[in-house]
Amino acid sequence: VGSQFAGTALWFAGNAVLPDLVEEWEALDESSLSYLTSSVQFGFILGTFVFALLSIADKFLPTNVFMICALAGATCNALLPICSPTESLTGLIVLRLS
């Protein structure tokens, strides 16, 4: 249960800090926030589709798949502070999508 909470925290953590990101990075506006929120949801949907299409859970131990995905998501979240939205909003969106 704890690992499931940690994995889904990737979804909610971004929404929790979006107001702070607006204050910190003046380049973000309301449309940027909607793109960032939507990219997380699209990433979960895309990941689910690809994993189902490739039968990942049938080929590999599901606990290992979950761990690797959670670590990859945490890594992408950790990279967010080094991506400046004035340089590339696309970079932020890609990191949230991942």
Tab-separated table of N, CA and C in Angstrom, residues 15-78:
chain	number	residue	atom	x	y	z
A	15	ASN	N	0.389	18.822	-8.873
A	15	ASN	CA	-0.757	19.703	-8.641
A	15	ASN	C	-0.603	20.494	-7.350
A	16	ALA	N	0.062	19.912	-6.373
A	16	ALA	CA	0.244	20.599	-5.093
A	16	ALA	C	1.200	21.779	-5.208
A	17	VAL	N	2.167	21.687	-6.088
A	17	VAL	CA	3.176	22.755	-6.177
A	17	VAL	C	2.945	23.718	-7.337
A	18	LEU	N	1.925	23.484	-8.150
A	18	LEU	CA	1.690	24.371	-9.291
A	18	LEU	C	1.511	25.834	-8.891
A	19	PRO	N	0.764	26.154	-7.835
A	19	PRO	CA	0.663	27.567	-7.451
A	19	PRO	C	2.021	28.177	-7.077
A	20	ASP	N	2.865	27.384	-6.432
A	20	ASP	CA	4.209	27.867	-6.091
A	20	ASP	C	5.062	28.073	-7.332
A	21	LEU	N	4.884	27.198	-8.325
A	21	LEU	CA	5.632	27.361	-9.572
A	21	LEU	C	5.254	28.655	-10.289
A	22	VAL	N	3.980	29.018	-10.212
A	22	VAL	CA	3.537	30.265	-10.845
A	22	VAL	C	4.235	31.455	-10.192
A	23	GLU	N	4.338	31.424	-8.869
A	23	GLU	CA	5.014	32.518	-8.166
A	23	GLU	C	6.512	32.528	-8.450
A	24	GLU	N	7.110	31.350	-8.491
A	24	GLU	CA	8.559	31.233	-8.683
A	24	GLU	C	8.972	31.576	-10.110
A	25	TRP	N	8.233	31.045	-11.069
A	25	TRP	CA	8.559	31.247	-12.483
A	25	TRP	C	7.477	32.106	-13.117
A	26	GLU	N	7.775	33.358	-13.326
A	26	GLU	CA	6.805	34.296	-13.876
A	26	GLU	C	6.356	33.921	-15.284
A	27	ALA	N	7.131	33.114	-15.966
A	27	ALA	CA	6.794	32.744	-17.346
A	27	ALA	C	5.586	31.808	-17.418
A	28	LEU	N	5.217	31.189	-16.299
A	28	LEU	CA	4.069	30.285	-16.304
A	28	LEU	C	2.779	31.078	-16.162
A	29	ASP	N	1.814	30.790	-16.997
A	29	ASP	CA	0.492	31.392	-16.884
A	29	ASP	C	-0.535	30.276	-16.740
A	30	GLU	N	-1.797	30.639	-16.760
A	30	GLU	CA	-2.859	29.644	-16.565
A	30	GLU	C	-2.836	28.553	-17.632
A	31	SER	N	-2.570	28.916	-18.880
A	31	SER	CA	-2.544	27.887	-19.928
A	31	SER	C	-1.360	26.940	-19.731
A	32	SER	N	-0.256	27.459	-19.240
A	32	SER	CA	0.907	26.596	-18.967
A	32	SER	C	0.573	25.581	-17.891
A	33	LEU	N	-0.137	26.023	-16.880
A	33	LEU	CA	-0.521	25.108	-15.801
A	33	LEU	C	-1.440	24.014	-16.303
A	34	SER	N	-2.352	24.359	-17.190
A	34	SER	CA	-3.254	23.331	-17.720
A	34	SER	C	-2.488	22.328	-18.574
A	35	TYR	N	-1.485	22.808	-19.321
A	35	TYR	CA	-0.649	21.890	-20.097
A	35	TYR	C	0.120	20.939	-19.180
A	36	LEU	N	0.667	21.471	-18.089
A	36	LEU	CA	1.426	20.632	-17.161
A	36	LEU	C	0.532	19.589	-16.491
A	37	THR	N	-0.660	19.995	-16.091
A	37	THR	CA	-1.590	19.056	-15.460
A	37	THR	C	-2.043	17.990	-16.454
A	38	SER	N	-2.380	18.411	-17.648
A	38	SER	CA	-2.842	17.467	-18.663
A	38	SER	C	-1.742	16.506	-19.095
A	39	SER	N	-0.503	16.982	-19.099
A	39	SER	CA	0.595	16.104	-19.524
A	39	SER	C	0.781	14.939	-18.562
A	40	VAL	N	0.551	15.161	-17.267
A	40	VAL	CA	0.644	14.069	-16.289
A	40	VAL	C	-0.421	13.022	-16.581
A	41	GLN	N	-1.637	13.479	-16.790
A	41	GLN	CA	-2.734	12.547	-17.058
A	41	GLN	C	-2.508	11.797	-18.365
A	42	PHE	N	-2.052	12.512	-19.379
A	42	PHE	CA	-1.774	11.864	-20.662
A	42	PHE	C	-0.635	10.855	-20.525
A	43	GLY	N	0.359	11.175	-19.711
A	43	GLY	CA	1.470	10.244	-19.486
A	43	GLY	C	1.017	8.946	-18.837
A	44	PHE	N	0.126	9.050	-17.862
A	44	PHE	CA	-0.402	7.839	-17.229
A	44	PHE	C	-1.198	7.011	-18.232
A	45	ILE	N	-2.018	7.664	-19.038
A	45	ILE	CA	-2.818	6.949	-20.035
A	45	ILE	C	-1.929	6.305	-21.093
A	46	LEU	N	-0.959	7.058	-21.589
A	46	LEU	CA	-0.045	6.541	-22.601
A	46	LEU	C	0.777	5.365	-22.052
A	47	GLY	N	1.261	5.510	-20.830
A	47	GLY	CA	2.022	4.425	-20.211
A	47	GLY	C	1.198	3.167	-20.035
A	48	THR	N	-0.038	3.318	-19.607
A	48	THR	CA	-0.930	2.171	-19.447
A	48	THR	C	-1.177	1.487	-20.782
A	49	PHE	N	-1.395	2.286	-21.809
A	49	PHE	CA	-1.640	1.729	-23.148
A	49	PHE	C	-0.423	0.956	-23.654
A	50	VAL	N	0.757	1.543	-23.522
A	50	VAL	CA	1.983	0.884	-24.007
A	50	VAL	C	2.259	-0.388	-23.214
A	51	PHE	N	2.086	-0.325	-21.891
A	51	PHE	CA	2.329	-1.519	-21.081
A	51	PHE	C	1.342	-2.629	-21.423
A	52	ALA	N	0.084	-2.277	-21.694
A	52	ALA	CA	-0.905	-3.291	-22.073
A	52	ALA	C	-0.604	-3.843	-23.457
A	53	LEU	N	-0.240	-2.976	-24.372
A	53	LEU	CA	0.060	-3.394	-25.736
A	53	LEU	C	1.246	-4.359	-25.777
A	54	LEU	N	2.262	-4.081	-24.961
A	54	LEU	CA	3.466	-4.913	-24.945
A	54	LEU	C	3.420	-6.025	-23.900
A	55	SER	N	2.325	-6.124	-23.171
A	55	SER	CA	2.155	-7.147	-22.112
A	55	SER	C	3.319	-7.126	-21.130
A	56	ILE	N	3.714	-5.950	-20.720
A	56	ILE	CA	4.864	-5.797	-19.819
A	56	ILE	C	4.660	-6.557	-18.513
A	57	ALA	N	3.480	-6.446	-17.915
A	57	ALA	CA	3.230	-7.110	-16.635
A	57	ALA	C	3.246	-8.632	-16.754
A	58	ASP	N	3.018	-9.160	-17.951
A	58	ASP	CA	3.073	-10.606	-18.154
A	58	ASP	C	4.490	-11.096	-18.401
A	59	LYS	N	5.336	-10.222	-18.898
A	59	LYS	CA	6.707	-10.616	-19.245
A	59	LYS	C	7.687	-10.390	-18.105
A	60	PHE	N	7.375	-9.461	-17.233
A	60	PHE	CA	8.274	-9.113	-16.136
A	60	PHE	C	7.514	-9.139	-14.820
A	61	LEU	N	8.238	-9.293	-13.750
A	61	LEU	CA	7.642	-9.305	-12.424
A	61	LEU	C	6.998	-7.935	-12.157
A	62	PRO	N	5.693	-7.894	-11.908
A	62	PRO	CA	5.002	-6.607	-11.748
A	62	PRO	C	5.595	-5.702	-10.666
A	63	THR	N	6.094	-6.288	-9.592
A	63	THR	CA	6.690	-5.449	-8.543
A	63	THR	C	7.946	-4.740	-9.048
A	64	ASN	N	8.712	-5.423	-9.891
A	64	ASN	CA	9.895	-4.775	-10.469
A	64	ASN	C	9.506	-3.685	-11.460
A	65	VAL	N	8.475	-3.943	-12.252
A	65	VAL	CA	7.991	-2.940	-13.204
A	65	VAL	C	7.517	-1.707	-12.447
A	66	PHE	N	6.764	-1.930	-11.371
A	66	PHE	CA	6.257	-0.822	-10.574
A	66	PHE	C	7.408	-0.027	-9.972
A	67	MET	N	8.408	-0.714	-9.435
A	67	MET	CA	9.545	-0.044	-8.812
A	67	MET	C	10.312	0.790	-9.842
A	68	ILE	N	10.574	0.217	-10.990
A	68	ILE	CA	11.329	0.932	-12.029
A	68	ILE	C	10.550	2.160	-12.502
A	69	CYS	N	9.258	2.008	-12.680
A	69	CYS	CA	8.444	3.144	-13.126
A	69	CYS	C	8.370	4.236	-12.061
A	70	ALA	N	8.248	3.838	-10.801
A	70	ALA	CA	8.198	4.821	-9.720
A	70	ALA	C	9.527	5.575	-9.617
A	71	LEU	N	10.644	4.859	-9.761
A	71	LEU	CA	11.957	5.513	-9.722
A	71	LEU	C	12.158	6.436	-10.918
A	72	ALA	N	11.699	6.009	-12.079
A	72	ALA	CA	11.818	6.863	-13.270
A	72	ALA	C	10.976	8.127	-13.108
A	73	GLY	N	9.778	7.987	-12.570
A	73	GLY	CA	8.928	9.148	-12.324
A	73	GLY	C	9.528	10.089	-11.300
A	74	ALA	N	10.105	9.528	-10.238
A	74	ALA	CA	10.749	10.359	-9.225
A	74	ALA	C	11.951	11.100	-9.805
A	75	THR	N	12.680	10.435	-10.678
A	75	THR	CA	13.825	11.077	-11.333
A	75	THR	C	13.368	12.249	-12.193
A	76	CYS	N	12.307	12.043	-12.941
A	76	CYS	CA	11.766	13.140	-13.766
A	76	CYS	C	11.293	14.297	-12.906
A	77	ASN	N	10.652	14.001	-11.776
A	77	ASN	CA	10.234	15.066	-10.863
A	77	ASN	C	11.442	15.799	-10.287
A	78	ALA	N	12.504	15.064	-9.983
A	78	ALA	CA	13.709	15.685	-9.429
A	78	ALA	C	14.386	16.601	-10.446
